[in-house]
């Protein structure tokens, strides 16, 4: 057991004039996560604390928040890695619904913009299954592990500067997977969609998305590949 102070940025837009910090002392057990500590606060100290979670396994992507200033999944962040004082804030670049729960509509609207689904080619006999061992498979394996937690989006300075119309790292990564898939019938259209004003060329390569991704995906690198594909296509080269 260790005594830890968890400080949460509280805000209820319907009740409060402005956000304010509130501290909760807790007794942390070994291997306790930040998400566990939030549940403990709800059970023992303040049942009105709001946050979002579902799987508690790092799979559903719903417990993203700023923990000691860095975007992390609360269910995969152990208290013992953080010290005796922990500060928890809602994700950036999104509107707070209450406390640590944010409205992710802009994130998912941007995901929809890139047509994040496979479009079969018409009139083709091309074999649709790519063997796992093939080099073609490696290209489209990239980014498949994304759990749409929004941590890359909340960390993105281009979103902060340009606003929520900027498509953002997760949606661009998803788009790249389909653009790089030679079986996809909407590659051309998708490449144009993601290289318009609010697309890949709006990325300034700050790299925060790479730092925070809990799945080790590198959206910034992927976005550079989208830019290269667009340039190659403009020059009439194979892309
Ligand atoms: S609760 Fe599902 S990723 Fe944390």
Coordinates of C-alpha atoms and ligand atoms in Angstrom, one line a residue:
X1 CA 0.0 0.0 0.0
X2 CA 1.2 3.5 -0.7
X3 CA -0.5 6.8 -0.2
X4 CA -1.1 8.7 -3.4
X5 CA -2.8 12.0 -4.2
X6 CA -4.9 11.9 -7.3
X7 CA -5.7 15.4 -8.6
X8 CA -8.5 15.5 -11.2
X9 CA -9.5 18.5 -13.4
X10 CA -13.2 18.7 -12.7
X11 CA -15.7 20.5 -15.0
X12 CA -19.4 20.3 -15.5
X13 CA -20.3 22.8 -18.3
X14 CA -23.9 22.9 -17.0
X15 CA -22.9 23.7 -13.4
X16 CA -19.4 25.3 -13.3
X17 CA -18.1 28.6 -14.5
X18 CA -14.7 27.2 -15.1
X19 CA -12.7 24.0 -14.6
X20 CA -11.1 23.4 -11.2
X21 CA -8.7 20.9 -9.7
X22 CA -9.9 18.5 -6.9
X23 CA -7.5 16.2 -5.0
X24 CA -8.3 12.8 -3.6
X25 CA -6.1 10.8 -1.3
X26 CA -6.1 7.1 -2.0
X27 CA -4.3 4.0 -0.8
X28 CA -2.8 2.4 -3.9
X29 CA -2.2 -1.3 -4.0
X30 CA 0.5 -3.0 -6.1
X31 CA -0.3 -3.0 -9.8
X32 CA -3.3 -0.6 -9.3
X33 CA -3.9 1.4 -12.5
X34 CA -5.1 5.0 -12.8
X35 CA -8.4 3.7 -13.9
X36 CA -8.6 1.6 -10.7
X37 CA -7.9 4.7 -8.7
X38 CA -10.8 6.6 -10.4
X39 CA -13.2 3.8 -9.6
X40 CA -11.9 3.9 -6.0
X41 CA -12.7 7.6 -5.9
X42 CA -16.2 7.0 -7.2
X43 CA -16.8 4.2 -4.7
X44 CA -15.4 5.9 -1.6
X45 CA -15.3 9.6 -2.1
X46 CA -17.2 11.2 -4.9
X47 CA -19.8 9.2 -7.0
X48 CA -20.2 12.2 -9.4
X49 CA -16.8 11.9 -10.9
X50 CA -17.2 11.2 -14.6
X51 CA -14.9 9.2 -16.9
X52 CA -15.2 6.7 -19.7
X53 CA -14.0 3.1 -19.9
X54 CA -15.2 -0.3 -21.1
X55 CA -12.8 -3.1 -21.6
X56 CA -10.1 -2.3 -18.9
X57 CA -7.7 -4.2 -21.2
X58 CA -6.3 -1.6 -23.5
X59 CA -8.5 -2.7 -26.3
X60 CA -11.6 -0.5 -26.6
X61 CA -9.8 2.8 -26.6
X62 CA -12.3 4.6 -24.4
X63 CA -10.2 5.5 -21.3
X64 CA -7.8 8.0 -23.0
X65 CA -6.9 11.0 -20.8
X66 CA -4.0 13.2 -19.9
X67 CA -2.1 11.6 -17.0
X68 CA 0.7 13.7 -15.5
X69 CA 0.6 15.8 -18.7
X70 CA 0.9 13.0 -21.2
X71 CA -1.9 11.2 -23.2
X72 CA -2.3 7.6 -21.9
X73 CA -4.9 4.9 -21.5
X74 CA -5.9 5.0 -17.8
X75 CA -6.4 1.2 -17.8
X76 CA -2.8 0.5 -18.9
X77 CA -1.1 3.1 -16.7
X78 CA 0.1 1.8 -13.4
X79 CA 0.2 4.1 -10.4
X80 CA 3.6 2.9 -9.3
X81 CA 5.1 4.2 -12.6
X82 CA 3.9 7.7 -11.7
X83 CA 5.0 8.7 -8.2
X84 CA 3.0 9.9 -5.3
X85 CA 1.2 12.8 -7.0
X86 CA -0.9 12.1 -10.1
X87 CA -2.7 14.7 -12.1
X88 CA -5.5 13.6 -14.4
X89 CA -7.1 15.9 -17.1
X90 CA -9.4 15.3 -20.0
X91 CA -8.0 14.9 -23.5
X92 CA -7.2 18.0 -25.4
X93 CA -8.7 19.2 -28.7
X94 CA -12.1 17.9 -27.7
X95 CA -15.0 19.5 -25.8
X96 CA -15.5 18.3 -22.2
X97 CA -18.8 16.7 -21.5
X98 CA -18.1 16.3 -17.8
X99 CA -14.8 15.9 -15.9
X100 CA -12.7 13.4 -17.9
X101 CA -15.4 12.5 -20.5
X102 CA -15.0 14.3 -23.8
X103 CA -17.1 14.6 -26.9
X104 CA -15.3 12.7 -29.6
X105 CA -17.7 13.6 -32.4
X106 CA -15.0 15.6 -34.3
X107 CA -12.6 12.7 -34.1
X108 CA -15.1 10.3 -35.6
X109 CA -16.4 12.8 -38.1
X110 CA -12.9 13.1 -39.5
X111 CA -12.6 9.3 -39.5
X112 CA -15.8 9.2 -41.7
X113 CA -14.4 11.8 -44.1
X114 CA -11.7 9.4 -45.3
X115 CA -14.2 6.6 -46.2
X116 CA -12.5 4.2 -43.7
X117 CA -13.8 1.1 -45.3
X118 CA -12.7 -1.1 -48.2
X119 CA -14.3 -0.5 -51.6
X120 CA -14.1 -3.5 -53.8
X121 CA -13.0 -2.9 -57.4
X122 CA -15.6 -3.6 -60.1
X123 CA -15.1 -6.1 -62.8
X124 CA -12.0 -7.6 -61.5
X125 CA -10.8 -11.2 -61.1
X126 CA -8.0 -10.2 -58.8
X127 CA -7.7 -12.6 -55.9
X128 CA -8.9 -10.8 -52.8
X129 CA -6.9 -12.6 -50.2
X130 CA -3.3 -11.6 -49.7
X131 CA -1.1 -14.3 -48.1
X132 CA 0.2 -13.2 -44.6
X133 CA 3.8 -13.9 -45.8
X134 CA 3.7 -11.6 -48.8
X135 CA 5.3 -8.2 -48.8
X136 CA 2.0 -6.7 -49.9
X137 CA 0.5 -7.8 -46.6
X138 CA 3.2 -6.1 -44.6
X139 CA 2.3 -2.7 -46.2
X140 CA -1.4 -3.0 -45.2
X141 CA -0.6 -4.5 -41.8
X142 CA 0.7 -1.1 -40.8
X143 CA -1.7 0.7 -38.5
X144 CA -4.1 -2.2 -38.2
X145 CA -3.8 -2.2 -34.4
X146 CA -5.4 1.3 -34.1
X147 CA -8.1 1.2 -31.3
X148 CA -9.4 4.7 -32.2
X149 CA -8.7 6.0 -28.6
X150 CA -8.1 9.5 -29.9
X151 CA -4.8 10.0 -28.0
X152 CA -3.0 10.9 -31.2
X153 CA -5.7 13.4 -32.1
X154 CA -5.7 15.0 -28.7
X155 CA -1.9 15.4 -28.8
X156 CA -1.8 16.8 -32.3
X157 CA -0.6 20.4 -32.5
X158 CA -1.9 20.6 -36.1
X159 CA -5.4 20.0 -34.7
X160 CA -4.8 22.5 -32.0
X161 CA -3.6 25.1 -34.5
X162 CA -5.9 24.4 -37.5
X163 CA -9.0 23.3 -35.6
X164 CA -11.1 20.2 -35.8
X165 CA -11.4 20.3 -39.6
X166 CA -7.9 19.0 -39.8
X167 CA -8.4 15.3 -40.5
X168 CA -5.9 14.2 -37.8
X169 CA -3.4 11.4 -37.4
X170 CA -5.7 8.4 -36.8
X171 CA -8.0 9.0 -39.8
X172 CA -5.0 9.7 -42.0
X173 CA -3.4 6.4 -40.9
X174 CA -6.5 4.5 -41.6
X175 CA -6.8 6.2 -45.0
X176 CA -3.2 5.2 -45.8
X177 CA -3.9 1.5 -45.2
X178 CA -6.6 1.6 -47.8
X179 CA -4.6 3.8 -50.3
X180 CA -1.7 1.3 -50.0
X181 CA -4.0 -1.6 -50.7
X182 CA -3.9 -2.3 -54.4
X183 CA -7.2 -4.1 -54.2
X184 CA -9.1 -1.1 -53.1
X185 CA -11.3 0.5 -55.7
X186 CA -11.4 4.0 -54.1
X187 CA -7.6 4.6 -53.8
X188 CA -7.5 7.5 -56.2
X189 CA -10.5 9.2 -54.7
X190 CA -9.2 8.6 -51.2
X191 CA -5.8 10.0 -51.9
X192 CA -7.4 13.2 -53.2
X193 CA -9.7 13.3 -50.1
X194 CA -6.8 13.2 -47.6
X195 CA -4.6 15.6 -49.4
X196 CA -7.0 18.5 -49.6
X197 CA -6.4 21.6 -47.5
X198 CA -7.2 19.9 -44.2
X199 CA -5.4 16.7 -45.0
X200 CA -1.9 15.3 -44.9
X201 CA -0.1 18.4 -46.0
X202 CA -1.4 20.2 -42.9
X203 CA 0.7 17.9 -40.8
X204 CA 3.8 19.7 -39.5
X205 CA 5.6 16.5 -38.3
X206 CA 5.6 17.5 -34.6
X207 CA 5.5 13.8 -33.8
X208 CA 3.5 13.9 -30.6
X209 CA 1.1 11.3 -32.2
X210 CA 4.0 8.8 -32.4
X211 CA 5.0 9.4 -28.7
X212 CA 1.5 8.8 -27.3
X213 CA 0.1 6.0 -29.4
X214 CA -0.5 3.1 -26.9
X215 CA -0.2 0.6 -29.8
X216 CA 3.2 1.8 -31.1
X217 CA 1.7 3.1 -34.4
X218 CA 3.6 5.9 -36.1
X219 CA 0.9 8.2 -37.7
X220 CA 3.4 10.9 -38.5
X221 CA 5.5 8.5 -40.6
X222 CA 2.4 7.3 -42.3
X223 CA 1.3 10.8 -43.2
X224 CA 4.7 11.4 -44.9
X225 CA 4.0 8.3 -47.0
X226 CA 0.6 9.8 -48.1
X227 CA 2.4 13.0 -49.1
X228 CA 4.9 11.0 -51.1
X229 CA 2.2 9.0 -52.9
X230 CA 0.4 12.2 -53.9
X231 CA 3.6 13.8 -55.2
X232 CA 4.5 10.6 -57.1
X233 CA 1.1 10.5 -58.7
X234 CA 1.3 14.1 -59.6
X235 CA 4.6 13.4 -61.4
X236 CA 3.1 10.4 -63.2
X237 CA 5.2 7.9 -61.3
X238 CA 4.1 4.6 -59.9
X239 CA 2.6 5.2 -56.5
Ligands
LIG1 S1 -11.0 0.7 -20.8 FE1 -10.7 -0.1 -22.8 S2 -8.8 0.8 -23.4 FE2 -9.0 1.3 -21.3

